Amino acid sequence: MGKSLFGYDDGSLQIYYSRNERISEVNVTLHVHRSYELYYFISGVGSYNVEGSEYPLEAGCLLVMRDGEAHTVHLREGAPYERICINFLPETMPLLEAVIRDLYRNRPLGRGNYFRPDEASSTFIASCMERLCRDRDCEDYEERARTVLGMLLLELYKVKERAEETEGGALERAVEMRGTAETVRRIIDYINENLTTIKNSDELARDLFFSKAYINRIFKQATGSSVWDYIVLKRLLLARSMLREGKQACIVASACGFCDYSSFYRQYRRRFGVSPQEARKKR
């Protein structure tokens, strides 16, 4: 059965330590966060997909995902799945602004997500993770947790050059595991470059010189999402960003590729739990 071994949530910082004995219990749907995520893999067998890039899950590896960066996990039966997920709002850690920007934003979507630290860094990171889950009952836990998170981010920043050197090898191992990563990467890149103008899946398939059935099959296999559902998700994320800038909902809908405002309204409310107008007021 799935078991939560530790949980903390103060609204701007969430820390979850979980273990699943049966892979069927794990939600592997393609998803995004409003916050930044630091993912620490402890045990299991599988891979992690971020915007079409497939990374092998190896004990002690870490991945970073920024807001709006779509990701999902692929797991094989037969081994318990254990991980720690940390989500935080970057504006709550102003002293690490440059470090966070370098780790999370100074890179294309789906690139530079993967870290496999050397032995010394792995020992330090494991110790930090243990502290996060050990000190929960301390009165000043919130302050301690943010301090430890800062230490983790600084350590990742120090090993970033090595992580970049090994990422190519990680991607190659993942391609061997799943076989179609490069084609999925092409699909993701095409969508991100033509997000607001793609009319349908037929157009995408034609421009990429593949059959629609083939594209849908390998994309679903890699991400857990259909191609069109992914396009809609990315358009909704773009719309949310524009609404936060104060743009009017009807203008945002059209600019993001939604031809029918009522459809945009329904999908936005279903995804984010508020209407486009409410999202604009909350900016």
Short mmCIF file of C-alpha atoms in Angstrom, two decimals:
data_model
loop_
_atom_site.label_atom_id
_atom_site.label_comp_id
_atom_site.label_asym_id
_atom_site.label_seq_id
_atom_site.Cartn_x
_atom_site.Cartn_y
_atom_site.Cartn_z
CA MET A 1 0.00 0.00 0.00
CA GLY A 2 1.06 3.60 -0.53
CA LYS A 3 2.41 5.20 2.62
CA SER A 4 3.20 8.82 3.44
CA LEU A 5 6.25 8.75 5.68
CA PHE A 6 6.45 12.50 6.18
CA GLY A 7 4.44 15.54 5.17
CA TYR A 8 4.75 19.29 5.66
CA ASP A 9 2.87 22.15 4.00
CA ASP A 10 2.88 25.80 5.04
CA GLY A 11 1.45 27.14 1.79
CA SER A 12 4.73 28.20 0.20
CA LEU A 13 6.83 25.13 1.09
CA GLN A 14 5.69 21.51 0.77
CA ILE A 15 7.78 18.46 1.65
CA TYR A 16 6.52 14.92 1.07
CA TYR A 17 8.34 11.66 1.72
CA SER A 18 6.39 8.73 0.26
CA ARG A 19 6.75 5.02 -0.41
CA ASN A 20 4.52 2.84 -2.60
CA GLU A 21 4.71 -0.94 -2.52
CA ARG A 22 2.49 -1.31 -5.60
CA ILE A 23 3.22 0.80 -8.66
CA SER A 24 -0.46 0.73 -9.64
CA GLU A 25 -1.12 3.09 -6.72
CA VAL A 26 1.14 5.82 -8.11
CA ASN A 27 -0.44 8.68 -10.07
CA VAL A 28 1.68 8.90 -13.22
CA THR A 29 -0.40 11.50 -15.08
CA LEU A 30 1.49 14.27 -16.85
CA HIS A 31 1.23 17.29 -14.57
CA VAL A 32 2.67 20.70 -13.70
CA HIS A 33 3.06 22.80 -10.55
CA ARG A 34 2.71 26.48 -9.80
CA SER A 35 5.77 26.11 -7.56
CA TYR A 36 9.32 24.92 -8.20
CA GLU A 37 10.05 21.25 -7.47
CA LEU A 38 13.10 19.43 -6.19
CA TYR A 39 12.63 15.66 -6.61
CA TYR A 40 14.88 13.17 -4.80
CA PHE A 41 14.72 9.53 -5.88
CA ILE A 42 15.44 6.85 -3.28
CA SER A 43 14.34 3.51 -4.72
CA GLY A 44 12.37 1.91 -7.53
CA VAL A 45 12.84 1.07 -11.22
CA GLY A 46 11.84 3.47 -13.96
CA SER A 47 12.41 6.81 -15.61
CA TYR A 48 11.24 10.41 -15.34
CA ASN A 49 9.96 12.44 -18.29
CA VAL A 50 10.23 16.24 -18.30
CA GLU A 51 8.88 18.02 -21.40
CA GLY A 52 9.82 15.04 -23.57
CA SER A 53 13.30 14.43 -22.10
CA GLU A 54 13.53 11.00 -20.48
CA TYR A 55 15.84 10.56 -17.47
CA PRO A 56 16.66 7.22 -15.78
CA LEU A 57 15.78 6.99 -12.12
CA GLU A 58 18.89 5.94 -10.22
CA ALA A 59 19.20 5.88 -6.43
CA GLY A 60 20.30 9.29 -5.16
CA CYS A 61 19.56 11.22 -8.35
CA LEU A 62 17.66 14.52 -8.26
CA LEU A 63 15.55 16.45 -10.74
CA VAL A 64 14.48 20.08 -10.77
CA MET A 65 11.29 21.35 -12.45
CA ARG A 66 10.15 24.96 -12.61
CA ASP A 67 6.57 26.21 -12.70
CA GLY A 68 4.76 25.10 -15.84
CA GLU A 69 7.34 22.42 -16.74
CA ALA A 70 5.27 19.32 -17.51
CA HIS A 71 6.56 16.05 -16.05
CA THR A 72 5.60 12.49 -15.20
CA VAL A 73 7.18 9.30 -13.88
CA HIS A 74 7.32 5.87 -15.59
CA LEU A 75 7.73 2.92 -13.23
CA ARG A 76 8.18 -0.81 -13.57
CA GLU A 77 6.44 -3.29 -11.33
CA GLY A 78 8.46 -5.34 -8.91
CA ALA A 79 10.20 -2.76 -6.72
CA PRO A 80 8.86 -0.31 -4.10
CA TYR A 81 8.88 3.32 -5.21
CA GLU A 82 10.33 5.73 -2.64
CA ARG A 83 11.00 9.45 -3.09
CA ILE A 84 11.02 12.89 -1.47
CA CYS A 85 9.36 15.80 -3.28
CA ILE A 86 9.98 19.41 -2.23
CA ASN A 87 7.91 22.21 -3.74
CA PHE A 88 8.61 25.86 -2.97
CA LEU A 89 7.89 29.38 -4.19
CA PRO A 90 11.16 30.99 -5.32
CA GLU A 91 10.19 34.46 -4.10
CA THR A 92 10.27 33.17 -0.50
CA MET A 93 14.03 32.60 -0.80
CA PRO A 94 15.37 35.98 -2.04
CA LEU A 95 18.94 35.40 -0.84
CA LEU A 96 19.24 32.49 -3.29
CA GLU A 97 17.69 34.28 -6.25
CA ALA A 98 20.76 33.88 -8.50
CA VAL A 99 21.22 30.21 -7.59
CA ILE A 100 17.55 29.39 -8.18
CA ARG A 101 17.53 31.27 -11.48
CA ASP A 102 20.55 29.33 -12.69
CA LEU A 103 19.16 25.94 -11.67
CA TYR A 104 15.57 26.45 -12.75
CA ARG A 105 15.25 29.18 -15.35
CA ASN A 106 18.51 29.61 -17.29
CA ARG A 107 17.79 26.60 -19.51
CA PRO A 108 15.25 25.46 -22.11
CA LEU A 109 12.18 23.49 -21.05
CA GLY A 110 13.03 19.85 -20.46
CA ARG A 111 16.79 20.41 -20.41
CA GLY A 112 19.18 20.54 -17.45
CA ASN A 113 16.71 18.84 -15.10
CA TYR A 114 18.87 15.90 -14.08
CA PHE A 115 21.52 15.67 -11.34
CA ARG A 116 23.49 12.61 -10.29
CA PRO A 117 25.94 13.88 -7.64
CA ASP A 118 29.29 12.27 -6.83
CA GLU A 119 29.78 10.28 -3.63
CA ALA A 120 30.63 13.24 -1.38
CA SER A 121 27.70 15.34 -2.57
CA SER A 122 25.35 12.34 -2.38
CA THR A 123 26.26 11.82 1.27
CA PHE A 124 25.66 15.49 2.06
CA ILE A 125 22.33 15.57 0.17
CA ALA A 126 21.10 12.40 1.88
CA SER A 127 21.96 13.97 5.24
CA CYS A 128 19.97 17.12 4.35
CA MET A 129 16.97 15.04 3.32
CA GLU A 130 17.16 13.09 6.57
CA ARG A 131 17.22 16.35 8.55
CA LEU A 132 14.14 17.63 6.74
CA CYS A 133 12.18 14.58 7.83
CA ARG A 134 13.73 14.32 11.31
CA ASP A 135 13.22 17.81 12.70
CA ARG A 136 9.45 18.06 12.11
CA ASP A 137 8.58 18.47 15.81
CA CYS A 138 10.94 21.41 16.38
CA GLU A 139 9.18 24.71 17.10
CA ASP A 140 11.29 26.49 14.50
CA TYR A 141 10.84 23.80 11.85
CA GLU A 142 9.81 26.23 9.10
CA GLU A 143 13.05 28.20 9.51
CA ARG A 144 15.12 25.02 9.72
CA ALA A 145 13.46 23.53 6.63
CA ARG A 146 14.16 26.62 4.52
CA THR A 147 17.76 26.66 5.71
CA VAL A 148 18.23 23.02 4.74
CA LEU A 149 16.53 23.60 1.39
CA GLY A 150 18.96 26.46 0.79
CA MET A 151 21.86 24.12 1.55
CA LEU A 152 20.49 21.59 -0.92
CA LEU A 153 20.15 24.17 -3.68
CA LEU A 154 23.65 25.48 -3.08
CA GLU A 155 25.02 21.94 -3.28
CA LEU A 156 23.23 21.35 -6.57
CA TYR A 157 24.60 24.62 -7.85
CA LYS A 158 28.14 23.44 -7.02
CA VAL A 159 27.72 20.14 -8.88
CA LYS A 160 25.89 21.68 -11.84
CA GLU A 161 28.88 21.44 -14.21
CA ARG A 162 29.30 17.76 -13.50
CA ALA A 163 25.54 17.22 -13.82
CA GLU A 164 25.61 18.80 -17.28
CA GLU A 165 28.49 16.52 -18.31
CA THR A 166 26.63 13.38 -17.23
CA GLU A 167 23.19 14.38 -18.47
CA GLY A 168 23.94 13.26 -22.01
CA GLY A 169 24.76 9.79 -20.75
CA ALA A 170 21.59 9.75 -18.67
CA LEU A 171 19.49 10.64 -21.68
CA GLU A 172 21.16 7.92 -23.73
CA ARG A 173 20.37 5.32 -21.08
CA ALA A 174 16.76 6.46 -20.96
CA VAL A 175 16.46 6.30 -24.76
CA GLU A 176 17.63 2.70 -24.60
CA MET A 177 14.95 2.05 -21.99
CA ARG A 178 12.06 3.56 -23.94
CA GLY A 179 13.32 3.90 -27.51
CA THR A 180 11.30 6.86 -28.80
CA ALA A 181 12.57 9.76 -26.68
CA GLU A 182 14.10 11.69 -29.59
CA THR A 183 10.84 11.68 -31.57
CA VAL A 184 8.89 12.77 -28.50
CA ARG A 185 11.44 15.55 -27.98
CA ARG A 186 10.79 16.72 -31.56
CA ILE A 187 7.04 16.75 -30.91
CA ILE A 188 7.48 18.72 -27.68
CA ASP A 189 9.77 21.26 -29.36
CA TYR A 190 7.33 21.72 -32.24
CA ILE A 191 4.42 22.28 -29.85
CA ASN A 192 6.34 24.82 -27.76
CA GLU A 193 7.37 26.73 -30.90
CA ASN A 194 3.86 26.75 -32.43
CA LEU A 195 1.73 26.53 -29.29
CA THR A 196 -0.90 29.16 -30.08
CA THR A 197 -1.30 28.43 -33.80
CA ILE A 198 -1.64 24.63 -34.00
CA LYS A 199 -5.15 23.89 -35.27
CA ASN A 200 -5.32 20.13 -34.65
CA SER A 201 -3.31 16.92 -34.36
CA ASP A 202 -3.54 16.30 -38.10
CA GLU A 203 -1.62 19.51 -38.77
CA LEU A 204 1.07 18.57 -36.26
CA ALA A 205 1.47 15.09 -37.75
CA ARG A 206 1.68 16.48 -41.28
CA ASP A 207 4.36 19.03 -40.39
CA LEU A 208 6.46 16.41 -38.58
CA PHE A 209 6.03 13.81 -41.37
CA PHE A 210 4.55 11.14 -39.11
CA SER A 211 1.13 9.54 -39.00
CA LYS A 212 -1.24 10.91 -36.38
CA ALA A 213 -1.73 7.43 -34.93
CA TYR A 214 2.03 6.96 -34.48
CA ILE A 215 2.50 10.37 -32.85
CA ASN A 216 -0.38 9.82 -30.45
CA ARG A 217 0.83 6.35 -29.53
CA ILE A 218 4.45 7.22 -28.70
CA PHE A 219 3.49 10.50 -27.02
CA LYS A 220 0.98 8.72 -24.77
CA GLN A 221 3.56 6.06 -23.97
CA ALA A 222 6.20 8.63 -23.05
CA THR A 223 4.11 11.20 -21.16
CA GLY A 224 0.87 9.51 -20.14
CA SER A 225 -1.01 12.28 -21.97
CA SER A 226 -2.48 12.60 -25.44
CA VAL A 227 -0.86 15.15 -27.74
CA TRP A 228 -3.90 17.41 -27.75
CA ASP A 229 -4.37 17.27 -23.97
CA TYR A 230 -0.74 18.39 -23.65
CA ILE A 231 -1.32 21.29 -26.05
CA VAL A 232 -4.38 22.40 -24.09
CA LEU A 233 -2.45 22.16 -20.81
CA LYS A 234 0.36 24.36 -22.14
CA ARG A 235 -2.13 26.88 -23.53
CA LEU A 236 -3.90 27.08 -20.18
CA LEU A 237 -0.58 27.69 -18.42
CA LEU A 238 0.19 30.48 -20.87
CA ALA A 239 -3.27 31.93 -20.30
CA ARG A 240 -2.79 31.89 -16.54
CA SER A 241 0.47 33.81 -16.92
CA MET A 242 -1.19 36.44 -19.12
CA LEU A 243 -4.15 36.80 -16.76
CA ARG A 244 -1.75 37.44 -13.89
CA GLU A 245 -0.34 40.30 -15.94
CA GLY A 246 -3.81 41.85 -15.95
CA LYS A 247 -4.86 41.06 -19.52
CA GLN A 248 -8.58 40.62 -20.21
CA ALA A 249 -9.86 37.06 -20.32
CA CYS A 250 -11.41 37.24 -23.81
CA ILE A 251 -8.16 38.64 -25.27
CA VAL A 252 -6.12 35.97 -23.46
CA ALA A 253 -8.32 33.17 -24.79
CA SER A 254 -7.83 34.26 -28.39
CA ALA A 255 -4.10 34.92 -27.97
CA CYS A 256 -3.56 31.45 -26.52
CA GLY A 257 -5.22 29.65 -29.42
CA PHE A 258 -8.73 29.07 -28.04
CA CYS A 259 -11.29 29.79 -30.76
CA ASP A 260 -14.28 29.35 -28.44
CA TYR A 261 -14.33 31.40 -25.24
CA SER A 262 -16.89 29.16 -23.52
CA SER A 263 -14.61 26.16 -24.07
CA PHE A 264 -11.64 28.14 -22.72
CA TYR A 265 -13.68 29.15 -19.67
CA ARG A 266 -14.72 25.57 -18.88
CA GLN A 267 -11.25 24.12 -19.33
CA TYR A 268 -9.58 26.88 -17.32
CA ARG A 269 -11.99 26.43 -14.43
CA ARG A 270 -11.61 22.65 -14.53
CA ARG A 271 -7.81 22.86 -14.47
CA PHE A 272 -7.25 25.64 -11.91
CA GLY A 273 -10.46 25.68 -9.85
CA VAL A 274 -11.22 29.35 -10.58
CA SER A 275 -12.65 31.22 -13.55
CA PRO A 276 -10.37 33.29 -15.81
CA GLN A 277 -11.89 36.48 -14.40
CA GLU A 278 -11.22 35.35 -10.83
CA ALA A 279 -7.62 34.49 -11.76
CA ARG A 280 -7.16 38.01 -13.16
CA LYS A 281 -8.47 39.60 -9.97
CA LYS A 282 -6.05 37.56 -7.84
CA ARG A 283 -2.94 38.77 -9.62
#
